[in-house]
CSV table of C-alpha atoms in Angstrom, one decimal:
chain,number,residue,atom,x,y,z
A,1,ALA,CA,-38.0,62.9,-11.0
A,2,ASP,CA,-34.7,62.0,-12.7
A,3,CYS,CA,-33.8,60.4,-8.9
A,4,ASP,CA,-36.6,58.1,-8.3
A,5,ASP,CA,-36.0,54.6,-8.2
A,6,GLY,CA,-39.4,52.8,-8.0
A,7,ASN,CA,-39.3,51.6,-3.9
A,8,SER,CA,-41.8,53.1,-2.5
A,9,CYS,CA,-39.5,52.7,1.1
A,10,THR,CA,-36.5,55.0,-0.2
A,11,ILE,CA,-36.5,58.9,-0.7
A,12,ASN,CA,-34.6,60.0,-3.7
A,13,SER,CA,-33.3,64.2,-4.2
A,14,CYS,CA,-31.3,65.6,-7.1
A,15,ALA,CA,-28.6,67.5,-5.7
A,16,ASN,CA,-25.7,69.3,-7.6
A,17,GLU,CA,-26.6,67.1,-10.3
A,18,GLN,CA,-26.3,64.2,-8.3
A,19,CYS,CA,-28.7,61.5,-7.1
A,20,THR,CA,-28.9,60.8,-3.2
A,21,THR,CA,-31.5,57.7,-2.4
A,22,VAL,CA,-32.0,57.6,1.9
A,23,THR,CA,-33.7,54.4,3.0
A,24,ILE,CA,-37.2,55.0,5.5
A,25,ALA,CA,-36.6,53.4,8.3
A,26,ASN,CA,-39.2,50.9,9.3
A,27,CYS,CA,-40.5,50.8,5.8
A,28,CYS,CA,-42.2,47.8,4.0
A,29,THR,CA,-43.0,46.3,0.9
A,30,SER,CA,-45.0,43.8,1.0
A,31,ASP,CA,-45.9,41.1,4.0
A,32,GLU,CA,-43.0,39.0,3.9
A,33,GLU,CA,-40.6,41.5,5.3
A,34,CYS,CA,-42.8,41.7,8.3
A,35,ALA,CA,-42.8,37.9,9.6
A,36,ASP,CA,-41.8,37.6,13.0
A,37,THR,CA,-40.7,34.7,15.4
A,38,ASP,CA,-43.7,34.3,17.1
A,39,GLU,CA,-46.5,32.0,15.0
A,40,CYS,CA,-49.4,33.9,17.4
A,41,THR,CA,-49.0,36.9,15.5
A,42,ILE,CA,-50.9,38.2,12.1
A,43,ASP,CA,-47.9,39.8,10.6
A,44,SER,CA,-48.8,42.8,7.2
A,45,CYS,CA,-47.2,45.5,5.5
A,46,ASP,CA,-49.9,48.8,5.9
A,47,ALA,CA,-48.7,51.8,4.5
A,48,ASN,CA,-45.4,50.3,3.7
A,49,GLN,CA,-44.9,50.0,8.6
A,50,CYS,CA,-44.8,46.9,9.8
A,51,GLN,CA,-47.7,45.8,11.9
A,52,ASN,CA,-47.5,42.9,14.2
A,53,THR,CA,-50.4,42.1,15.7
A,54,PRO,CA,-51.9,39.6,17.7
A,55,ASP,CA,-54.4,36.8,16.5
A,56,PRO,CA,-56.9,35.4,18.9
A,57,GLY,CA,-57.3,32.7,18.1
A,58,CYS,CA,-53.9,31.6,17.6
A,59,CYS,CA,-52.5,29.0,20.3
A,60,THR,CA,-50.0,27.5,21.7
A,61,ASP,CA,-48.8,23.8,24.5
A,62,GLN,CA,-47.8,24.9,27.9
A,63,ILE,CA,-46.0,22.4,29.8
A,64,PHE,CA,-47.8,22.9,33.6
A,65,ALA,CA,-45.6,20.2,35.0
A,66,ALA,CA,-42.5,18.1,34.0
A,67,GLN,CA,-39.7,15.9,35.3
A,68,ASN,CA,-36.4,15.3,33.5
A,69,PHE,CA,-34.5,13.3,36.0
A,70,ASN,CA,-31.5,15.5,35.5
A,71,SER,CA,-31.1,16.1,39.3
A,72,GLY,CA,-31.3,12.3,40.6
A,73,ASN,CA,-33.9,11.0,42.4
A,74,PRO,CA,-37.3,12.9,41.3
A,75,GLY,CA,-39.0,11.8,44.9
A,76,PHE,CA,-41.0,8.7,43.7
A,77,THR,CA,-42.5,5.7,45.5
A,78,THR,CA,-40.4,3.0,44.3
A,79,THR,CA,-41.0,-1.2,45.0
A,80,GLY,CA,-39.0,-3.5,43.9
A,81,SER,CA,-36.3,-6.2,44.7
A,82,SER,CA,-33.3,-4.9,45.8
A,83,THR,CA,-31.1,-5.8,42.8
A,84,ALA,CA,-32.9,-4.6,39.5
A,85,LYS,CA,-35.0,-1.7,40.4
A,86,TRP,CA,-36.1,1.9,39.7
A,87,GLN,CA,-33.0,4.8,39.6
A,88,ALA,CA,-31.6,7.3,38.5
A,89,SER,CA,-28.8,6.9,35.7
A,90,THR,CA,-26.6,9.0,33.7
A,91,ALA,CA,-27.3,5.7,31.5
A,92,LYS,CA,-28.4,7.0,28.8
A,93,SER,CA,-31.3,10.4,28.4
A,94,VAL,CA,-33.0,12.3,26.2
A,95,SER,CA,-32.1,15.4,27.8
A,96,PRO,CA,-28.4,16.1,29.4
A,97,GLN,CA,-27.9,14.5,31.7
A,98,GLY,CA,-29.6,12.0,33.2
A,99,SER,CA,-32.6,9.6,33.6
A,100,TRP,CA,-35.3,7.5,35.4
A,101,TRP,CA,-34.1,3.5,35.1
A,102,PHE,CA,-35.2,0.3,36.1
A,103,GLY,CA,-32.3,-2.5,36.0
A,104,ASN,CA,-29.5,-3.3,38.1
A,105,ALA,CA,-26.8,-1.4,38.7
A,106,GLU,CA,-24.3,-4.6,40.1
A,107,THR,CA,-24.7,-5.9,36.5
A,108,GLY,CA,-26.0,-3.1,34.0
A,109,ASP,CA,-28.7,-5.3,32.8
A,110,TYR,CA,-32.4,-5.8,34.3
A,111,SER,CA,-31.5,-9.4,36.4
A,112,SER,CA,-32.5,-10.7,39.1
A,113,GLU,CA,-33.4,-14.3,40.4
A,114,PRO,CA,-36.1,-15.8,40.7
A,115,SER,CA,-37.5,-12.7,38.5
A,116,ALA,CA,-37.2,-8.6,37.9
A,117,ALA,CA,-40.0,-6.4,39.2
A,118,GLY,CA,-40.9,-2.8,40.5
A,119,SER,CA,-42.4,0.4,40.2
A,120,THR,CA,-42.4,3.7,40.7
A,121,THR,CA,-44.6,6.6,41.6
A,122,THR,CA,-45.3,10.2,41.0
A,123,SER,CA,-46.4,12.5,43.5
A,124,TRP,CA,-50.4,13.8,43.5
A,125,LEU,CA,-50.9,16.0,40.6
A,126,SER,CA,-53.7,18.4,39.7
A,127,LEU,CA,-54.8,18.8,36.5
A,128,PRO,CA,-56.3,22.0,35.4
A,129,ALA,CA,-60.2,21.8,34.6
A,130,GLY,CA,-61.9,22.0,31.2
A,131,GLU,CA,-58.6,21.2,29.3
A,132,ASP,CA,-57.3,19.2,26.9
A,133,ILE,CA,-54.4,16.9,28.5
A,134,LEU,CA,-51.5,15.8,26.8
A,135,LEU,CA,-49.2,13.7,29.0
A,136,THR,CA,-45.9,12.6,26.6
A,137,PHE,CA,-42.9,11.3,27.6
A,138,TYR,CA,-39.8,9.4,26.5
A,139,VAL,CA,-39.5,5.5,27.0
A,140,TYR,CA,-36.3,3.3,26.0
A,141,LEU,CA,-37.0,-0.2,25.9
A,142,ASP,CA,-34.4,-2.8,26.1
A,143,VAL,CA,-35.8,-5.3,27.2
A,144,GLU,CA,-38.3,-9.0,25.8
A,145,ASP,CA,-40.4,-8.2,22.8
A,146,ASN,CA,-42.6,-10.7,23.3
A,147,PRO,CA,-45.9,-9.9,24.8
A,148,ASP,CA,-46.1,-12.3,27.6
A,149,PHE,CA,-43.0,-11.9,29.9
A,150,ASP,CA,-41.5,-8.7,30.8
A,151,LYS,CA,-44.5,-6.4,30.8
A,152,VAL,CA,-43.9,-2.8,30.8
A,153,THR,CA,-46.8,-0.5,31.8
A,154,LEU,CA,-47.9,2.9,32.8
A,155,ASP,CA,-51.4,3.1,36.1
A,156,LEU,CA,-53.2,5.9,36.4
A,157,LYS,CA,-55.0,6.7,39.8
A,158,SER,CA,-57.2,9.4,40.0
A,159,SER,CA,-58.9,11.0,42.8
A,160,ASP,CA,-62.2,9.8,41.6
A,161,GLY,CA,-61.4,6.9,41.8
A,162,THR,CA,-60.4,5.9,38.7
A,163,GLN,CA,-57.6,3.1,38.5
A,164,ASN,CA,-56.7,2.7,34.5
A,165,THR,CA,-53.4,1.2,32.6
A,166,VAL,CA,-52.9,4.3,30.0
A,167,TRP,CA,-50.0,2.8,28.5
A,168,ASP,CA,-47.6,-0.4,27.9
A,169,LYS,CA,-45.2,-1.8,25.7
A,170,SER,CA,-47.2,-3.3,23.1
A,171,ALA,CA,-48.4,0.5,21.9
A,172,ILE,CA,-44.2,0.3,20.4
A,173,ASP,CA,-43.1,-1.5,17.6
A,174,ASN,CA,-40.0,-4.4,17.7
A,175,GLU,CA,-38.4,-1.9,15.5
A,176,SER,CA,-38.2,0.7,17.6
A,177,TYR,CA,-36.8,-1.2,20.9
A,178,GLN,CA,-33.0,-0.3,21.9
A,179,GLN,CA,-33.9,3.9,21.2
A,180,TRP,CA,-35.8,6.6,22.4
A,181,VAL,CA,-39.4,6.5,22.1
A,182,LEU,CA,-41.4,9.4,22.4
A,183,VAL,CA,-45.1,8.3,23.8
A,184,LYS,CA,-48.0,10.4,23.7
A,185,VAL,CA,-51.0,9.4,26.3
A,186,ASN,CA,-54.2,11.6,26.2
A,187,LEU,CA,-55.3,12.7,30.2
A,188,SER,CA,-58.4,15.0,28.7
A,189,GLY,CA,-60.7,12.5,30.3
A,190,TYR,CA,-59.1,13.4,34.5
A,191,ALA,CA,-58.6,17.0,34.1
A,192,GLY,CA,-60.0,18.8,37.1
A,193,THR,CA,-58.8,15.5,39.3
A,194,LYS,CA,-55.6,14.5,40.9
A,195,ILE,CA,-53.5,12.1,39.3
A,196,GLN,CA,-50.8,9.9,41.0
A,197,LEU,CA,-48.7,7.6,37.8
A,198,THR,CA,-47.2,4.4,38.1
A,199,TRP,CA,-44.8,3.1,36.3
A,200,SER,CA,-44.2,-0.6,36.2
A,201,VAL,CA,-41.7,-3.8,34.8
A,202,ASP,CA,-42.3,-7.2,35.6
A,203,THR,CA,-40.0,-10.2,34.1
A,204,LEU,CA,-42.3,-12.7,34.9
A,205,ASP,CA,-39.2,-14.7,34.8
A,206,ASP,CA,-35.6,-15.1,34.9
A,207,LEU,CA,-34.7,-16.0,31.6
A,208,PHE,CA,-33.9,-13.4,28.3
A,209,ASN,CA,-33.3,-10.5,30.7
A,210,ASP,CA,-29.4,-9.2,29.9
A,211,GLY,CA,-30.4,-6.5,28.0
A,212,GLU,CA,-30.3,-2.8,29.9
A,213,GLY,CA,-33.4,-2.8,30.9
A,214,VAL,CA,-36.1,0.2,30.7
A,215,PHE,CA,-34.9,4.3,31.2
A,216,ILE,CA,-38.2,7.2,30.8
A,217,ASP,CA,-36.8,10.6,30.6
A,218,ASP,CA,-38.7,14.1,30.3
A,219,VAL,CA,-42.0,13.4,31.8
A,220,LYS,CA,-44.1,16.4,30.4
A,221,PHE,CA,-47.7,17.3,31.1
A,222,ILE,CA,-48.9,20.2,28.9
A,223,ASN,CA,-52.0,22.2,28.4
A,224,SER,CA,-52.6,20.6,24.2
A,225,CYS,CA,-54.0,23.4,21.9
A,226,SER,CA,-55.1,20.3,19.5
A,227,ASP,CA,-58.6,18.6,20.1
A,228,LEU,CA,-57.7,15.4,21.9
A,229,SER,CA,-60.9,14.7,22.9
A,230,GLY,CA,-62.1,10.9,21.2
A,231,VAL,CA,-58.3,9.9,20.8
A,232,CYS,CA,-56.8,7.2,22.6
A,233,VAL,CA,-54.4,4.2,21.7
A,234,PHE,CA,-55.6,2.7,25.1
A,235,ASP,CA,-59.3,1.8,27.1
A,236,GLY,CA,-57.3,3.5,30.2
A,237,GLU,CA,-57.2,7.1,28.4
A,238,CYS,CA,-61.3,7.4,27.5
A,239,ASN,CA,-62.6,8.6,30.7
A,240,ASP,CA,-66.1,9.9,30.8
A,241,GLY,CA,-66.5,10.3,34.6
A,242,LYS,CA,-69.5,8.7,34.5
A,243,VAL,CA,-69.7,5.1,36.5
A,244,CYS,CA,-72.6,4.4,34.3
A,245,THR,CA,-70.7,4.0,31.2
A,246,THR,CA,-68.1,1.7,30.1
A,247,ASP,CA,-65.3,3.8,28.7
A,248,ASN,CA,-63.4,1.9,25.9
A,249,CYS,CA,-60.7,2.7,23.0
A,250,ASN,CA,-62.6,1.2,19.4
A,251,ASN,CA,-60.0,2.0,16.8
A,252,GLY,CA,-58.2,4.8,17.9
A,253,SER,CA,-61.6,6.7,19.3
A,254,CYS,CA,-62.4,6.7,22.6
A,255,GLU,CA,-66.9,5.1,22.9
A,256,PHE,CA,-69.0,5.3,26.2
A,257,VAL,CA,-71.5,2.9,26.7
A,258,ASP,CA,-74.5,3.5,28.8
A,259,ILE,CA,-74.7,0.4,31.0
A,260,PRO,CA,-78.1,-1.6,31.4
A,261,ASP,CA,-80.1,-1.0,34.6
A,262,CYS,CA,-77.2,1.2,36.3
A,263,CYS,CA,-77.6,3.3,38.8
A,264,THR,CA,-75.9,6.5,41.2
A,265,ALA,CA,-79.2,7.7,43.3
A,266,ASN,CA,-82.5,5.3,45.0
A,267,GLU,CA,-84.2,8.1,43.3
A,268,GLN,CA,-83.2,6.4,39.7
A,269,CYS,CA,-84.7,3.3,40.8
A,270,ASN,CA,-87.9,4.4,41.8
A,271,ASP,CA,-90.7,1.7,39.7
A,272,ASN,CA,-93.5,3.9,41.2
A,273,TYR,CA,-95.1,0.8,42.2
C-alpha cells in the first residue's frame, strides 16, 4: 500500500523495502489515449483497454477514376489548330510531373491566326448508380478575363442523350487567374449513365493571346459522402433525368419545373374524345 501511485495502469509492489512499479501493456486511462489514425472508428478506453470500434455511420470519399497526366497523352480525343492545341506539358502541374495544356508549343503562349480554338474529350466513363458523384480538377488560366473572349468551357455528354455545359471560366474570379484553382462539379444527376467530358477553348480572335493558355491537372471522379443533391453552379449540373422538366440552377440550388403539356407516351395524350 505504501507504493500505490494512484495509476490504474501500473502494478505497484514493495520488495526489500523498495517500491517497484511495472506498467501494464496496452493499458489506458482515457479515451484520448486510444485515438488512432482511422477517422471511421470510435475510440474509447474500456476497463483500461483501448477499443477501436468501426463506426457504422462513417463514410469516406472514394475516388473511382482519376487522371493526373503524368504519363503524357491520356488518350483524349483532341481537335484544333496545328499550332495552339491541347497537349501534354511539364511547364506546370499540381502533382508531378505533368498536366494537360492548351497552348502553342512553338511560342509558349496560346496564339494562333486567325484565332485559337480546340477541344479535348475523354473516353466514355460509367458512373455508378445511386451515388453522390463529385468531379474535381485543377485549372490554371492565363487568358483574357473578358467574358466575351477566350471562352473556356467544360461540356458533358451523357448516354441518355443529355448535353450540357457544366462549368466555364466565369466561375473563377479574376483575382484567381494565373494560379491553380480547384474546380468542383456535381455530377450526381448523371449517376447510372455513361458520360464524356469535353474541355474547350476558343479565343474568337487573335488579340491578346500572349498568355500561357489553359492547363488542367488531377482530374478525379469521387463517390462523395456529402449530400450533393441540389448543389450547383451551372444549369448543366442539374439533371433529374426527366424530359418533361426544365432543369435550372437558381442561387446554388437545382430547380426542376414541369413543362406544360409535355408527354413521353401516346397514352398521356388521351382526351377521352
